[in-house]
Short mmCIF file of C-alpha atoms and ligand atoms in Angstrom, two decimals:
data_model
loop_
_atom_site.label_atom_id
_atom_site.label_comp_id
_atom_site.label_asym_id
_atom_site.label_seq_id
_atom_site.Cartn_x
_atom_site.Cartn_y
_atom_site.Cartn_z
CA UNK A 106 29.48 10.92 -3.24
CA UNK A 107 32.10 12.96 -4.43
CA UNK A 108 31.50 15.27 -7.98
CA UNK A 109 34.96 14.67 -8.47
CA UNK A 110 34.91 10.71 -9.11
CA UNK A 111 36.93 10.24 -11.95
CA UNK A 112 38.57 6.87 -11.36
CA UNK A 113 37.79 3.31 -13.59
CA UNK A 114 34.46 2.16 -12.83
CA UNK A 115 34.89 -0.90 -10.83
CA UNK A 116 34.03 -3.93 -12.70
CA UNK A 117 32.87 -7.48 -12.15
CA UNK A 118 35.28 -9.08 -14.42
CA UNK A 119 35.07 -12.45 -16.10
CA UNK A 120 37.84 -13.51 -14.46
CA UNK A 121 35.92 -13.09 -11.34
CA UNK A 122 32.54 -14.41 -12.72
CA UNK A 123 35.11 -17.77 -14.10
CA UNK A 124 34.68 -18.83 -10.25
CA UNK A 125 31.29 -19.29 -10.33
CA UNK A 126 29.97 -22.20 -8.81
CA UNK A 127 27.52 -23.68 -6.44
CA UNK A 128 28.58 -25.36 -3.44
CA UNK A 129 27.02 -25.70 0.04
CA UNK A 130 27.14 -22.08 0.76
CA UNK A 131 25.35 -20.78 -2.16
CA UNK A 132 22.45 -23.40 -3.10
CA UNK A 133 18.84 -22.95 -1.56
CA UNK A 134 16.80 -26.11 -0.55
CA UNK A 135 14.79 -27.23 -2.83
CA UNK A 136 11.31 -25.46 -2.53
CA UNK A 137 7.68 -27.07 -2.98
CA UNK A 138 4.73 -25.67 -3.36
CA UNK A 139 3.07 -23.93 0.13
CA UNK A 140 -0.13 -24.72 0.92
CA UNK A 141 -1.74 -21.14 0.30
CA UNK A 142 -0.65 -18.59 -2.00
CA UNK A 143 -0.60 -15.23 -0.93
CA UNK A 144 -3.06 -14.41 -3.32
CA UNK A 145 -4.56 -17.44 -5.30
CA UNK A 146 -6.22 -15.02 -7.73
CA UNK A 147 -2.90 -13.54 -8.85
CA UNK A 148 0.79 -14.46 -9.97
CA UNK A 149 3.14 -12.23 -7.89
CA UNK A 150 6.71 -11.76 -8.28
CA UNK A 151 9.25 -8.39 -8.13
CA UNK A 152 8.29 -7.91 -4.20
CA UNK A 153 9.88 -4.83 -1.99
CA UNK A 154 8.70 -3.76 1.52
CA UNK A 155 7.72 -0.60 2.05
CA UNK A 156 10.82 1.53 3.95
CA UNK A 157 11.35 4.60 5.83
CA UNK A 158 13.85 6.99 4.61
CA UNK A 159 16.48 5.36 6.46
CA UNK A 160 16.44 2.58 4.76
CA UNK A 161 14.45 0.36 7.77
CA UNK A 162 11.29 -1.15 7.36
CA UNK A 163 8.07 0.65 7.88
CA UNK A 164 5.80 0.25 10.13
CA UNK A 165 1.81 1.16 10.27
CA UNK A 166 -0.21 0.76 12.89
CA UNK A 167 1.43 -2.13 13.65
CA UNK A 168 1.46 -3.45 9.63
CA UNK A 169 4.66 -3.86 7.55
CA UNK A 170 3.71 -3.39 3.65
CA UNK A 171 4.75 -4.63 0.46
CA UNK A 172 4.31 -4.21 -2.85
CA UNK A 173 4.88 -6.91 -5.85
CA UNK A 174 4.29 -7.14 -9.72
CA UNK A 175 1.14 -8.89 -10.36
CA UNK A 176 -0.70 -10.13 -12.88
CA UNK A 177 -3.94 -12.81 -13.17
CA UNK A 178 -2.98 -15.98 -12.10
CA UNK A 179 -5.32 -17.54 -15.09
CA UNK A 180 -2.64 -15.97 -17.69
CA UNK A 181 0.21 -17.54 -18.74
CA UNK A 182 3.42 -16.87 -16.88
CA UNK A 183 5.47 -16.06 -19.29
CA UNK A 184 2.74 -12.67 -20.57
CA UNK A 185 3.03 -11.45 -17.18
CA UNK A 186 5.52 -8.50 -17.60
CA UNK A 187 3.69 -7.24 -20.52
CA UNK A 188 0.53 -6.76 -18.08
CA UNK A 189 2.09 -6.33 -15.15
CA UNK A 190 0.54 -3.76 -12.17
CA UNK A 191 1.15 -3.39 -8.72
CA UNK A 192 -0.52 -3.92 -5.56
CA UNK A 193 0.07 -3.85 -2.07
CA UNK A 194 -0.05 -6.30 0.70
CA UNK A 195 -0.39 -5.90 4.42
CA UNK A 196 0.61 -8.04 7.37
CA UNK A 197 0.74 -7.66 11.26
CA UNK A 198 2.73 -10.87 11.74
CA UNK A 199 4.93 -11.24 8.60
CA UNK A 200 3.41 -14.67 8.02
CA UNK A 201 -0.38 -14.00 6.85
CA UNK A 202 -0.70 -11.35 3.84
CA UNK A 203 -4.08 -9.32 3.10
CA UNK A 204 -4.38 -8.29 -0.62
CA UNK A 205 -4.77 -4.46 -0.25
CA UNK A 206 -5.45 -3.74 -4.02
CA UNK A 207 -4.07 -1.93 -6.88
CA UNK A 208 -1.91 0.89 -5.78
CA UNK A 209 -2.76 2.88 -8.82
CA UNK A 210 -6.05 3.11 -9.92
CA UNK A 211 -5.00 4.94 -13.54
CA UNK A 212 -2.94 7.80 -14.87
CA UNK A 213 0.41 5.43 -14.00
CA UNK A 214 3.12 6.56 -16.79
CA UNK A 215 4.31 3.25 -18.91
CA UNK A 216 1.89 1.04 -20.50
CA UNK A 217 2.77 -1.31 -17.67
CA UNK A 218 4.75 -0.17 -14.38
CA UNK A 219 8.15 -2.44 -13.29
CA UNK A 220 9.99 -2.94 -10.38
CA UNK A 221 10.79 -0.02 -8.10
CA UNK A 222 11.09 1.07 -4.59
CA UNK A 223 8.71 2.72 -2.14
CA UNK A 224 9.80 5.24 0.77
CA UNK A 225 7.37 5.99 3.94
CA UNK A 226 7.79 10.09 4.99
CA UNK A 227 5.28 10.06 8.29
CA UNK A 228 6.02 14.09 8.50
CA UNK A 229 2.63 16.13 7.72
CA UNK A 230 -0.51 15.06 9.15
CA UNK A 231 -1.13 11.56 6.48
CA UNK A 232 2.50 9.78 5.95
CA UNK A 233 2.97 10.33 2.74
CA UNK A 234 4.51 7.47 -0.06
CA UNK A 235 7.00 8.29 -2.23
CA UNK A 236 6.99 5.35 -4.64
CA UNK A 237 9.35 4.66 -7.56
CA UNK A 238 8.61 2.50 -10.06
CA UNK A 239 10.19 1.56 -13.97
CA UNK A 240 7.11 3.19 -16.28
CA UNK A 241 7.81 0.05 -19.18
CA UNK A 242 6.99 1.02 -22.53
CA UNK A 243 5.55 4.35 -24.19
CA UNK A 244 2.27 5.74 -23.28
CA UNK A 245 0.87 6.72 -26.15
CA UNK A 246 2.39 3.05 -28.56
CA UNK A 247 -0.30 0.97 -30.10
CA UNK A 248 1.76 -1.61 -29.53
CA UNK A 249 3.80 -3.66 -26.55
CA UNK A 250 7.40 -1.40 -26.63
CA UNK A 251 10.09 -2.02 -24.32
CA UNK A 252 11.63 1.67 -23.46
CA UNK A 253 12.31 2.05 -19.91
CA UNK A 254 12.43 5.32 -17.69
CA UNK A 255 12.32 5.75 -14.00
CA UNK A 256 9.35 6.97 -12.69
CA UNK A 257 7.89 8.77 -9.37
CA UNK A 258 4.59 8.74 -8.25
CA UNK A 259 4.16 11.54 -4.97
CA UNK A 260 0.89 12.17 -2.91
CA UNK A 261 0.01 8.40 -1.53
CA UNK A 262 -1.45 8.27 1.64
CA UNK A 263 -1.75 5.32 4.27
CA UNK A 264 -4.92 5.08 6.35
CA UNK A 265 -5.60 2.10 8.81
CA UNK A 266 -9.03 1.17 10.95
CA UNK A 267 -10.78 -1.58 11.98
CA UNK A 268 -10.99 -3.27 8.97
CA UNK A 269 -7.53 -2.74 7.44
CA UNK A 270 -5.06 -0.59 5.84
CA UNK A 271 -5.35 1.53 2.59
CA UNK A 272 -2.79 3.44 0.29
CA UNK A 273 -4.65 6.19 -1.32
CA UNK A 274 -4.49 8.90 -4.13
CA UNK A 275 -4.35 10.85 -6.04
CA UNK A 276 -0.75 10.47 -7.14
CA UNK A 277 1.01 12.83 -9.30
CA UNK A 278 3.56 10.96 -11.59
CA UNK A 279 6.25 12.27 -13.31
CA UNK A 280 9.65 10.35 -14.96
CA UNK A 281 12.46 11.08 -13.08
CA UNK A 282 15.45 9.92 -15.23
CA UNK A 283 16.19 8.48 -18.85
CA UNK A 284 19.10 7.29 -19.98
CA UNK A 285 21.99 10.08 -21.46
CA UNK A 286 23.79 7.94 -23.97
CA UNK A 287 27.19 8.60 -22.19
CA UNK A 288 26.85 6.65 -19.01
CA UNK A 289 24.05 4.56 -19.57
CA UNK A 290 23.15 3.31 -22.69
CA UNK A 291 19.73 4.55 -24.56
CA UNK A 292 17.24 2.03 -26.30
CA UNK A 293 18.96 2.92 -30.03
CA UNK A 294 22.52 2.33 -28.85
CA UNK A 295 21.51 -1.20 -27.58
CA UNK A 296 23.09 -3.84 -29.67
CA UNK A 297 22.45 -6.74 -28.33
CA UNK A 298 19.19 -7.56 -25.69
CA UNK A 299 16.91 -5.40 -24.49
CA UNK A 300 18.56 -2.51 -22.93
CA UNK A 301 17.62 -2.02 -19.34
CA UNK A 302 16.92 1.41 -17.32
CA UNK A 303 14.68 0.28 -14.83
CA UNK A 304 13.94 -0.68 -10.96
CA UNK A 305 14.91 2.47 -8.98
CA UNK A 306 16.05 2.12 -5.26
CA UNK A 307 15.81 4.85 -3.24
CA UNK A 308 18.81 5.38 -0.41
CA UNK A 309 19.77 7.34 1.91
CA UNK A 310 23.89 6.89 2.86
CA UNK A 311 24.00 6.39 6.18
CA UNK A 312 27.57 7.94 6.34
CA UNK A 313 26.70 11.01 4.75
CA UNK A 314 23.08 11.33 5.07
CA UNK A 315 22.69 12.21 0.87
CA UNK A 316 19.87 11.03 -1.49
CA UNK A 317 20.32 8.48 -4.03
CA UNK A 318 18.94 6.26 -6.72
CA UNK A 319 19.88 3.35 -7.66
CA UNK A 320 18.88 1.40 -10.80
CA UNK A 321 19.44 -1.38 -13.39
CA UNK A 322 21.31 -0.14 -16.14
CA UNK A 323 23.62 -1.03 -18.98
CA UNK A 324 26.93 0.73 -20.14
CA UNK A 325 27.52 2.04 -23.87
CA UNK A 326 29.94 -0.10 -25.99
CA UNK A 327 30.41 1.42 -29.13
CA UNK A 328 30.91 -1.45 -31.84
CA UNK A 329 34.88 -1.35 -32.51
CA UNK A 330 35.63 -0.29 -29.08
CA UNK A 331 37.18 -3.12 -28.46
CA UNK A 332 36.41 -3.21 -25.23
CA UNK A 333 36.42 -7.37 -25.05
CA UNK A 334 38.53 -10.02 -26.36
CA UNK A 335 35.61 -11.25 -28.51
CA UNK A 336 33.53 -8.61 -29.94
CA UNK A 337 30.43 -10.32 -29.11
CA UNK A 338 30.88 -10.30 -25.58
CA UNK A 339 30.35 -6.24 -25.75
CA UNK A 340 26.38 -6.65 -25.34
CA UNK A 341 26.62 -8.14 -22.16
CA UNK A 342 27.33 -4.52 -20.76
CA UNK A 343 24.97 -4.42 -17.55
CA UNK A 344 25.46 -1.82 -14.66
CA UNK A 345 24.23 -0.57 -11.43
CA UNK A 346 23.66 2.84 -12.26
CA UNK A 347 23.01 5.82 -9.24
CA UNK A 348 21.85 8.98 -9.15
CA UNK A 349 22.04 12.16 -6.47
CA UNK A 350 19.51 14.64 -5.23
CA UNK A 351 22.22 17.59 -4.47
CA UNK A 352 19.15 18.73 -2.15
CA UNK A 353 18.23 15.99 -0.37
CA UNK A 354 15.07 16.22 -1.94
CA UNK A 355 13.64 12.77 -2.67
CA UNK A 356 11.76 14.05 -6.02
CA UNK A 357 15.11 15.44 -7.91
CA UNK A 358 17.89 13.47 -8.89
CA UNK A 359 20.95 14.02 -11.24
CA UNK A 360 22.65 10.95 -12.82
CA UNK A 361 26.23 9.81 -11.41
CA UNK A 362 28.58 7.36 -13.05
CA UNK A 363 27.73 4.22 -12.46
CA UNK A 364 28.92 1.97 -9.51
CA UNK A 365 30.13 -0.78 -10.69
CA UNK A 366 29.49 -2.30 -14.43
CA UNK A 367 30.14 -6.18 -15.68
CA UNK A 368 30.81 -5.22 -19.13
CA UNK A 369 32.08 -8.21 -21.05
CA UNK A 370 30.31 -10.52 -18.79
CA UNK A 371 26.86 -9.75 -17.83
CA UNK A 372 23.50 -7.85 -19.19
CA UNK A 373 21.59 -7.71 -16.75
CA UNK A 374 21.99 -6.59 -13.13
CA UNK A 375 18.58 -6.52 -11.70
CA UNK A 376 17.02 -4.51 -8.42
CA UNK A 377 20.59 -3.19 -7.00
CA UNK A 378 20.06 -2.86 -3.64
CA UNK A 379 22.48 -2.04 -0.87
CA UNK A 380 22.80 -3.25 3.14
CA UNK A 381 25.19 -1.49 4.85
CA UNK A 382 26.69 -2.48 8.39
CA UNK A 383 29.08 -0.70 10.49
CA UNK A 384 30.41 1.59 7.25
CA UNK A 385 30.78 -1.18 5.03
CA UNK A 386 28.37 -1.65 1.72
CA UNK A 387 27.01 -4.62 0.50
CA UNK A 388 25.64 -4.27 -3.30
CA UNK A 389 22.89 -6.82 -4.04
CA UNK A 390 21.46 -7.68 -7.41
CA UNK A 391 19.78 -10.64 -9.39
CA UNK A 392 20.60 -12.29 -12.93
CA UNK A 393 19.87 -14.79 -14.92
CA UNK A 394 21.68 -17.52 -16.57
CA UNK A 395 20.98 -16.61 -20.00
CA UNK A 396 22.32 -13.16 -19.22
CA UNK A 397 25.98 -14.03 -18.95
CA UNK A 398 28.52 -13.76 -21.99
CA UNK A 399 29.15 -16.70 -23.89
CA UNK A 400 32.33 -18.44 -22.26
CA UNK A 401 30.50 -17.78 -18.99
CA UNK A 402 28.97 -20.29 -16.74
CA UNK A 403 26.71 -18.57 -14.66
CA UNK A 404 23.04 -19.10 -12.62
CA UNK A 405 19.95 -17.41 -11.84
CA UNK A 406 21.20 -16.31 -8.78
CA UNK A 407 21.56 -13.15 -6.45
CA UNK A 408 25.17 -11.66 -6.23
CA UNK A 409 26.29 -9.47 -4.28
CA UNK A 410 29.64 -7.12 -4.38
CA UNK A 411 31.29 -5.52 -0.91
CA UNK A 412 33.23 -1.77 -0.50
CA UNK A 413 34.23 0.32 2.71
CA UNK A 414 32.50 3.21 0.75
CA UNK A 415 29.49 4.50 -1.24
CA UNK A 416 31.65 4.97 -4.02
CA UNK A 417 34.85 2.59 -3.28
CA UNK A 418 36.20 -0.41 -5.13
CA UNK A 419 33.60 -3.15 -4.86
CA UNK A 420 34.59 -6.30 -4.52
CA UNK A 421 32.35 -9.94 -5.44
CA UNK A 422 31.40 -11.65 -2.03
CA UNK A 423 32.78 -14.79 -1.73
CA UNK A 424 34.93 -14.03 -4.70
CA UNK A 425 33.60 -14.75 -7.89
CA UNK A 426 30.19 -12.74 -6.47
CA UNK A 427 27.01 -15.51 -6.25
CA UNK A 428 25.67 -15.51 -2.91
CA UNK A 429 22.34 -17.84 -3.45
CA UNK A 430 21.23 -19.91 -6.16
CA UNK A 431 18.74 -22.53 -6.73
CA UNK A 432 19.38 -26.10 -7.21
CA UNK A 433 20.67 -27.91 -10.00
CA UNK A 434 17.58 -29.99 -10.44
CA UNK A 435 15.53 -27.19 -10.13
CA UNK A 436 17.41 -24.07 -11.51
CA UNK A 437 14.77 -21.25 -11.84
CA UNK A 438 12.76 -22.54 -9.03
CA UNK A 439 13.39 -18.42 -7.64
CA UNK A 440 14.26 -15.15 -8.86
CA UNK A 441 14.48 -11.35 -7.77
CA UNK A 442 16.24 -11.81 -4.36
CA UNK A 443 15.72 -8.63 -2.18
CA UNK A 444 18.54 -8.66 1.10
CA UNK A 445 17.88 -6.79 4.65
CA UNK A 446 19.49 -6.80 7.31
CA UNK A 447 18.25 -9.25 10.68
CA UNK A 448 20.48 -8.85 13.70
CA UNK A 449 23.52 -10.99 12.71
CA UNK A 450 22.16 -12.36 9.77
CA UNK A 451 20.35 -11.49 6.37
CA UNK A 452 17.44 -12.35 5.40
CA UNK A 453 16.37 -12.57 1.13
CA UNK A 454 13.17 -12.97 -0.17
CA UNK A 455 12.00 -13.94 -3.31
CA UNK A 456 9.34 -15.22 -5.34
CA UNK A 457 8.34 -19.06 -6.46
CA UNK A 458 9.62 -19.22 -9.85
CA UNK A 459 8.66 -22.01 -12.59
CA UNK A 460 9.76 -25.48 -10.54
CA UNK A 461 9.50 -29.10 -11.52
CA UNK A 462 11.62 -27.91 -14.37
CA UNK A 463 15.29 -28.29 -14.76
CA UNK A 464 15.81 -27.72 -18.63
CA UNK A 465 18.87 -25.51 -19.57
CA UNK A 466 17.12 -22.68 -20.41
CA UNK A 467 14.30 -20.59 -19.13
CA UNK A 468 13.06 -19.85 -22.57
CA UNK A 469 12.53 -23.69 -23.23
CA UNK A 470 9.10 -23.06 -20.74
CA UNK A 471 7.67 -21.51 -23.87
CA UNK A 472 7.64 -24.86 -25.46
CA UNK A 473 5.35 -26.99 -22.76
CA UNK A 474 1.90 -27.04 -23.40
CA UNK A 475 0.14 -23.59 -21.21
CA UNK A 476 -1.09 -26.45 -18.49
CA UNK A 477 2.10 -27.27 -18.03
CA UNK A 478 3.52 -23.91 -18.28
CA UNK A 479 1.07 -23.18 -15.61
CA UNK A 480 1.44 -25.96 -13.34
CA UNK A 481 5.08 -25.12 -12.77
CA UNK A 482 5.09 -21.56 -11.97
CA UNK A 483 4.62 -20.83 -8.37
CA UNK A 484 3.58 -17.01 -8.83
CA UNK A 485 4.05 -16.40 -4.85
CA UNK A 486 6.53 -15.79 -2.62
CA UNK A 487 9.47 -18.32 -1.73
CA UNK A 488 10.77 -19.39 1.68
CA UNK A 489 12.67 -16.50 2.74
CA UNK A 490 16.52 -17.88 3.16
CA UNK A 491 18.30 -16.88 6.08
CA UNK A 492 22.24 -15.71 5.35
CA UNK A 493 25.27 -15.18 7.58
CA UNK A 494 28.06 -12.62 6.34
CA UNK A 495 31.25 -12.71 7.55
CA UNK A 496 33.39 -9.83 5.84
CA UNK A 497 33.31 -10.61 2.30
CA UNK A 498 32.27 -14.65 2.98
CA UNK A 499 28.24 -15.65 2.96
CA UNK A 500 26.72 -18.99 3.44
CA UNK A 501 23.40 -20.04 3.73
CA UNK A 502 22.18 -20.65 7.69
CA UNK A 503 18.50 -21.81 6.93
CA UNK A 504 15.03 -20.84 5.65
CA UNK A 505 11.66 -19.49 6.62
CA UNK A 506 8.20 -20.32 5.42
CA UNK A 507 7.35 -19.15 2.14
CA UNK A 508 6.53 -15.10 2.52
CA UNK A 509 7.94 -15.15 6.03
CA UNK A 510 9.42 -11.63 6.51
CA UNK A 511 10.31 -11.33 10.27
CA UNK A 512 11.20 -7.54 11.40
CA UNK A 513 14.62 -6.83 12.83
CA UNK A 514 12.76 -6.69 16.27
CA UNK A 515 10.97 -9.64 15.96
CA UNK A 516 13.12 -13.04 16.71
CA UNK A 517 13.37 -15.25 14.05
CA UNK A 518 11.17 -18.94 14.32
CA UNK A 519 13.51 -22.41 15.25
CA UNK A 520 15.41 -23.26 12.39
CA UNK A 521 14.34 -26.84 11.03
CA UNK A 522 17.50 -28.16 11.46
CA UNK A 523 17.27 -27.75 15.64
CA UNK A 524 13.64 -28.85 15.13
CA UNK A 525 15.13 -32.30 13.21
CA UNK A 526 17.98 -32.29 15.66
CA UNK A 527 14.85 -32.42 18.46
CA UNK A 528 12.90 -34.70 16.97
CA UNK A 529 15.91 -37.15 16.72
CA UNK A 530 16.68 -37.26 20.44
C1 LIG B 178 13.33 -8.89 -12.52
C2 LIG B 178 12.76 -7.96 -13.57
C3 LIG B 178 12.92 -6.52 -13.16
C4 LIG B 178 11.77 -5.85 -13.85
C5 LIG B 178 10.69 -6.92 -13.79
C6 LIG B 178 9.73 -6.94 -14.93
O1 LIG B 178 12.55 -10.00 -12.25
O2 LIG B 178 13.38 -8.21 -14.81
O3 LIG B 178 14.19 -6.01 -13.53
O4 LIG B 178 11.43 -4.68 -13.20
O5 LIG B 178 11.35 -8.16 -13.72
O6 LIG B 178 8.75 -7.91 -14.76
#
């Protein structure tokens, strides 16, 4: 990345996000409940795999990992980020997930921990985790607050025997970046929604072999700025923020400029994420709905953004930037789409959002009675949805079971659609 960046900060525009629109590309099948859960006891959701520092997908003893936001599955799904904790999951087949536990028993910074990212360093004699994580809320607050910082926790270790696979302590945790008011916008210069700092992604360029973090971030409008044709549009300021390790040294990073920002249109760009194939980068992040400036017609989706550099001009995919959606009848059946790459095609995961429910808002779920509330929120992982990419062009190929995360070596199962095309001849 060069120190000497100093162009505009390329921008999802709403002229771009005015082409938004589902079609036969973009929307996912509809999705019904699976049979098992991966974990009846708990709601899951935010869900990464555990990488190596080159971005692929580690491997341990013959187990891939990952980790998701949990919380009871006897609370109500809409308390769950105010309790949420993470645990790990192991699986030799990609199909079939063991609950491994908590990954941190206490001492966690954050009164609750947030989406992150989790790198696999197998030098030393115990791989060692790095694992980065959004610490929500202040330590030491009485009550629920909502400040966000980007947190590290070092000193993880992985063991495997007979009878399974641990992560152990003890970490040491320390916050790795807050916001500095100039790129990314602080809690008191928020005006609008919650600001967000949050959901680090750590990667490694494969161009130039440097250090970064990525995160979720927001950029400061000053009221008067007149940044947007209607003032009000200004707190829909979200970003994908990034920051370097000069070193190489995956414990100390310096904030960038961000990478992109959708000031005007959006507030929230959620888990950035990159794939990158043959020198090209593809930028992938979730929003919501509600999250879109007024004017705006927009849909809990994943979108995704394509440049021929770490730091070039990105571009939406497919033009106006959605890439998978849900269906109209059933709008926030999933959320929190996380991309990697499969041999010619992509594979996303997600997790089972509230279904059975197609009113226009998610915050309307507040008003069902809790057994309703409960009865529609899958808390699990979704069918993962195969993608093909074709320069800046996606379109959905098929899906997977629910929580089916294949490895790039392993081949992928008969799509459905050959299976019905069997069945009928
Ligand atoms: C996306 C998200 C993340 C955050 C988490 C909190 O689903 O908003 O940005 O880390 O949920 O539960």
């Amino acid at each position: 990345m060069s120190e000497e960046f100093a162009g505009d900060t390329p921008a999802w525009t709403r002229e771009h996000a005015a082409g938004l629109r589902r079609d036969d590309s973009n929307v996912a099948p509809i999705i019904y409940p699976p049979d098992e859960r991966v974990d009846e006891d708990l709601h899951i959701w935010d869900t990464w795999l555990l990488r190596n520092r080159d971005g692929s997908i580690a491997e341990i003893d013959g187990r891939r990992i990952i980790f998701a936001l949990t919380s009871p599955s006897d609370l109500l799904p809409g308390k769950r980020h105010d309790v949420a904790t993470i645990r790990y999951f192991y699986s030799t087949d990609g199909e079939n997930w063991t609950t491994g536990g908590r990954i941190f028993d206490d001492g966690a910074l954050g009164q609750r921990q947030w989406a992150g990212s989790a790198m696999y360093d197998p030098d030393g004699d115990e791989g060692e985790v790095y694992f980065y994580y959004t610490a929500a809320g202040e330590d030491d607050a009485e009550e629920l607050t909502y400040t966000q910082r980007l947190a590290l926790a070092t000193g993880g270790t992985v063991h495997t025997d007979e009878s399974g696979l641990r992560i152990d302590g003890p970490w040491d945790h320390q916050i790795l970046l807050t916001p500095d008011g100039d790129w990314y916008e602080r809690e008191d210069q928020s005006r609008g929604m919650i600001y967000t700092f949050r959901d680090p992604w750590f990667f490694e360029d494969p161009q130039s072999g440097e250090t970064y973090l990525l995160f979720e971030a927001n950029t400061p409008v000053p009221e008067g700025a007149g940044k947007c044709d209607d003032p009000v549009w200004e707190e829909f300021n979200g970003s994908i923020g990034i920051a370097h390790s000069p070193t190489g040294d995956p414990t100390e990073f310096e904030l960038r400029p961000p990478l992109l920002d959708a000031v005007c249109v959006n507030q929230e760009l959620e888990r950035p994420h990159f794939v990158v194939r043959d020198g090209t980068y593809y930028l992938f992040i979730s929003s919501h709905v509600h999250t879109f400036a007024p004017g705006l017609e927009g849909y809990d989706a994943l979108y995704g953004f394509v440049a021929d550099d770490l730091r070039g001009e990105y571009e939406p995919l497919n033009g106006h930037g959605m890439v998978l959606t849900n269906p109209s009848n059933a709008p926030f059946q999933a959320y929190s789409w996380l991309v990697y790459d499969h041999g010619d095609d992509l594979l996303v995961t997600s997790f089972f959002n509230y279904y059975d429910y197609n009113r226009a808002s998610l915050d309307d779920v507040s008003l069902l009675p809790p057994e309703e509330q409960m009865r529609r929120f899958g808390g699990t992982l979704a069918p993962t949805v195969c993608l093909g990419l074709d320069g800046d062009q996606t379109n959905i190929v098929d899906t997977l079971d629910h929580g089916h995360l294949p490895l790039p070596r392993e081949s992928l199962p008969t799509s459905w659609w050959e299976q019905a095309d069997r069945e009928g001849e």
